[in-house]
Tab-separated table of C-alpha atoms in Angstrom:
chain	number	residue	atom	x	y	z
A	1	MET	CA	9.723	12.001	-9.394
A	2	THR	CA	6.440	13.952	-9.542
A	3	CYS	CA	2.930	12.588	-9.694
A	4	GLU	CA	-0.012	14.689	-10.871
A	5	SER	CA	-3.457	14.053	-9.414
A	6	GLY	CA	-5.086	10.899	-10.918
A	7	GLN	CA	-1.876	9.692	-12.662
A	8	ILE	CA	0.186	6.679	-11.731
A	9	PRO	CA	3.840	7.332	-11.721
A	10	SER	CA	5.689	5.784	-14.713
A	11	TRP	CA	8.579	3.478	-14.374
A	12	SER	CA	10.579	2.900	-17.452
A	13	LYS	CA	12.894	-0.141	-16.623
A	14	ARG	CA	12.594	-3.351	-14.706
A	15	VAL	CA	15.039	-3.744	-11.881
A	16	SER	CA	17.241	-6.735	-11.851
A	17	GLY	CA	19.492	-7.915	-8.974
A	18	ALA	CA	19.057	-7.673	-5.257
A	19	GLY	CA	16.459	-5.458	-3.628
A	20	PRO	CA	13.927	-4.528	-6.403
A	21	ILE	CA	10.996	-2.393	-5.152
A	22	HIS	CA	7.576	-3.448	-6.321
A	23	LEU	CA	4.291	-1.597	-6.223
A	24	VAL	CA	1.643	-4.345	-5.951
A	25	THR	CA	-2.189	-3.957	-6.015
A	26	PHE	CA	-4.579	-6.655	-4.892
A	27	VAL	CA	-8.262	-6.245	-5.629
A	28	THR	CA	-11.067	-7.954	-3.661
A	29	TRP	CA	-13.238	-10.458	-5.192
A	30	ASN	CA	-15.643	-8.798	-7.556
A	31	ARG	CA	-14.437	-5.488	-6.144
A	32	ALA	CA	-16.607	-5.990	-3.071
A	33	PRO	CA	-16.002	-3.134	-0.509
A	34	ILE	CA	-14.916	-5.737	2.162
A	35	PHE	CA	-12.579	-3.412	3.945
A	36	GLY	CA	-15.343	-0.739	4.313
A	37	ASP	CA	-16.185	-2.893	7.416
A	38	TYR	CA	-13.702	-1.635	10.156
A	39	ARG	CA	-13.393	-5.125	11.636
A	40	ALA	CA	-12.221	-6.520	8.332
A	41	ALA	CA	-9.966	-3.537	7.778
A	42	ARG	CA	-8.456	-3.770	11.204
A	43	ALA	CA	-7.800	-7.523	10.924
A	44	ALA	CA	-6.127	-7.035	7.568
A	45	SER	CA	-4.159	-4.036	8.680
A	46	ARG	CA	-2.614	-6.017	11.533
A	47	ILE	CA	-1.548	-8.684	9.184
A	48	ILE	CA	-0.087	-6.177	6.694
A	49	HIS	CA	1.764	-4.337	9.396
A	50	SER	CA	3.238	-7.536	10.876
A	51	HIS	CA	6.910	-8.342	9.980
A	52	LYS	CA	5.955	-12.039	9.829
A	53	THR	CA	3.969	-11.357	6.733
A	54	TRP	CA	6.896	-9.886	4.783
A	55	ARG	CA	9.675	-12.316	5.650
A	56	ARG	CA	12.624	-11.892	3.316
A	57	ALA	CA	11.074	-8.656	2.088
A	58	GLN	CA	10.296	-5.224	3.457
A	59	CYS	CA	6.982	-3.505	3.293
A	60	LEU	CA	7.803	0.132	2.709
A	61	ALA	CA	4.373	1.561	2.431
A	62	TRP	CA	0.776	0.341	2.085
A	63	ILE	CA	-2.760	1.519	2.090
A	64	LEU	CA	-5.859	-0.642	2.522
A	65	MET	CA	-8.863	0.701	0.591
A	66	PRO	CA	-12.422	-0.641	0.739
A	67	ASP	CA	-11.947	-2.852	-2.261
A	68	HIS	CA	-8.249	-3.046	-2.911
A	69	LEU	CA	-4.807	-3.029	-1.276
A	70	HIS	CA	-1.679	-1.244	-2.562
A	71	VAL	CA	1.695	-2.348	-1.089
A	72	LEU	CA	5.143	-1.030	-1.922
A	73	ILE	CA	7.644	-3.689	-1.077
A	74	ARG	CA	11.387	-4.298	-1.374
A	75	LEU	CA	12.382	-7.892	-2.070
A	76	ASP	CA	15.406	-9.582	-0.675
A	77	ASP	CA	16.447	-12.953	-2.139
A	78	VAL	CA	12.853	-14.216	-2.607
A	79	GLU	CA	10.318	-14.579	-5.437
A	80	LEU	CA	7.534	-11.975	-5.449
A	81	SER	CA	4.843	-14.632	-5.904
A	82	LYS	CA	5.915	-16.411	-2.608
A	83	VAL	CA	5.860	-13.190	-0.639
A	84	LEU	CA	2.362	-12.176	-2.114
A	85	ALA	CA	0.932	-15.709	-1.609
A	86	ARG	CA	1.967	-15.499	2.101
A	87	ALA	CA	0.411	-12.056	2.514
A	88	ARG	CA	-2.909	-12.945	0.808
A	89	SER	CA	-3.154	-16.215	2.686
A	90	ARG	CA	-2.647	-14.675	6.085
A	91	MET	CA	-5.396	-11.949	5.373
A	92	THR	CA	-7.742	-14.657	3.997
A	93	ARG	CA	-7.335	-16.839	7.211
A	94	ALA	CA	-7.878	-13.791	9.468
A	95	LEU	CA	-11.109	-12.871	7.722
A	96	ARG	CA	-12.248	-16.441	7.622
A	97	ALA	CA	-11.883	-16.460	11.378
A	98	GLN	CA	-14.487	-13.607	11.362
A	99	GLY	CA	-16.900	-15.721	9.413
A	100	ARG	CA	-16.099	-14.773	5.790
A	101	THR	CA	-16.814	-17.791	3.600
A	102	PHE	CA	-16.403	-16.654	-0.065
A	103	PRO	CA	-13.138	-15.596	-1.668
A	104	LEU	CA	-11.333	-12.530	-0.440
A	105	TRP	CA	-9.051	-11.717	-3.383
A	106	GLN	CA	-9.231	-11.884	-7.177
A	107	ARG	CA	-6.514	-14.293	-8.420
A	108	ALA	CA	-4.524	-11.777	-10.512
A	109	PHE	CA	-2.699	-8.809	-9.030
A	110	GLN	CA	-1.045	-5.755	-10.597
A	111	ASP	CA	2.781	-5.459	-10.202
A	112	ARG	CA	5.026	-2.590	-11.262
A	113	VAL	CA	8.791	-2.586	-10.548
A	114	LEU	CA	10.285	0.734	-9.842
A	115	ALA	CA	13.122	1.823	-12.066
A	116	ARG	CA	16.530	2.014	-10.390
A	117	ASP	CA	16.334	5.755	-10.113
A	118	ALA	CA	12.787	6.036	-9.023
A	119	ASP	CA	12.207	7.657	-5.725
A	120	ALA	CA	10.485	5.229	-3.461
A	121	ARG	CA	9.359	8.042	-1.118
A	122	ALA	CA	7.601	9.774	-3.977
A	123	VAL	CA	5.786	6.583	-4.834
A	124	ALA	CA	4.940	5.998	-1.240
A	125	ARG	CA	3.403	9.526	-1.152
A	126	PHE	CA	1.336	8.683	-4.228
A	127	VAL	CA	0.312	5.317	-2.697
A	128	VAL	CA	-0.881	6.644	0.710
A	129	ALA	CA	-2.704	9.617	-0.871
A	130	ASN	CA	-5.056	7.195	-2.519
A	131	ALA	CA	-7.721	7.750	0.223
A	132	VAL	CA	-7.646	11.420	-0.427
A	133	ARG	CA	-7.922	10.973	-4.298
A	134	ALA	CA	-10.802	8.609	-3.823
A	135	GLY	CA	-12.655	11.148	-1.636
A	136	LEU	CA	-12.644	9.038	1.477
A	137	VAL	CA	-11.005	11.692	3.548
A	138	SER	CA	-9.665	15.269	3.036
A	139	HIS	CA	-6.219	14.414	4.581
A	140	VAL	CA	-4.181	11.264	4.779
A	141	GLY	CA	-3.833	11.608	8.486
A	142	LEU	CA	-7.596	11.078	8.785
A	143	TYR	CA	-7.490	7.618	7.088
A	144	PRO	CA	-6.526	4.900	9.525
A	145	TYR	CA	-5.515	2.017	7.233
A	146	TRP	CA	-2.115	2.899	5.990
A	147	ASN	CA	1.541	3.045	6.945
A	148	ALA	CA	4.998	3.783	5.608
A	149	VAL	CA	8.480	3.007	6.911
A	150	TRP	CA	9.193	6.787	6.939
A	151	MET	CA	6.781	7.256	9.961
A	152	ASN	CA	8.410	7.806	13.230
A	153	GLU	CA	7.203	6.568	16.781
A	154	ARG	CA	5.169	9.650	17.484
A	155	GLY	CA	3.085	9.067	14.431
A	156	THR	CA	4.413	12.100	12.556
A	157	THR	CA	6.364	11.772	9.374
A	158	GLN	CA	10.012	12.058	8.833
A	159	HIS	CA	11.297	13.829	5.661
A	160	ARG	CA	7.806	15.323	5.061
A	161	LEU	CA	6.407	12.133	3.523
A	162	VAL	CA	2.907	13.625	3.990
A	163	PRO	CA	2.383	17.267	4.909
A	164	HIS	CA	-0.345	18.400	7.129
A	165	ASP	CA	-2.273	20.457	4.509
A	166	THR	CA	-5.821	19.194	4.442
A	167	ARG	CA	-6.334	20.351	0.859
A	168	ARG	CA	-3.475	18.731	-0.938
A	169	ILE	CA	-0.650	16.239	-0.655
A	170	ASP	CA	2.618	17.678	-1.776
A	171	SER	CA	4.509	15.428	-4.442
A	172	GLY	CA	7.790	16.767	-3.010
A	173	ALA	CA	8.247	18.821	-6.117
A	174	GLY	CA	5.947	21.655	-5.323
A	175	ARG	CA	3.050	20.114	-7.122
A	176	PRO	CA	-0.010	18.692	-5.305
A	177	LEU	CA	-1.016	15.056	-5.574
A	178	GLY	CA	-4.561	15.840	-4.502
A	179	PRO	CA	-7.165	18.534	-5.243
A	180	THR	CA	-6.154	22.076	-4.191
């Protein structure tokens, strides 16, 4: 699967059965840049990274942007709405502990289910390159609020999920995801 800069990968069919992979986007209340504050971003990142947040699901990749969150998750035998409610609730409680009093998330969220033949790694590349496309950093490695299961213990990527080129993010098909 290839993804050109600024385009969301297209998925043609919904997955049925065990283990569907969902790309979910949550948007902050009134698109406020809440996670532009490093304290809020760090608190939310700890929750997103925690296995307790994704019980009966696996978080494959995520990126926390100033006003939204993208998460690529594989569901086990559980409803998507229950997994997302738990994740949003845990982040809201963490930020309330920091003194936040108004709503954190908009009620609705965007959900796309990958087609059976979709390459989850290509979608993960697209997701984590969001900070580069938004102009927040020149290289994914410079943005602190993301992770993917393809990362190894040393903080480098396996299977070239994200190359070390500061000008572009390779889609895996020889085409850049970001500006060249």
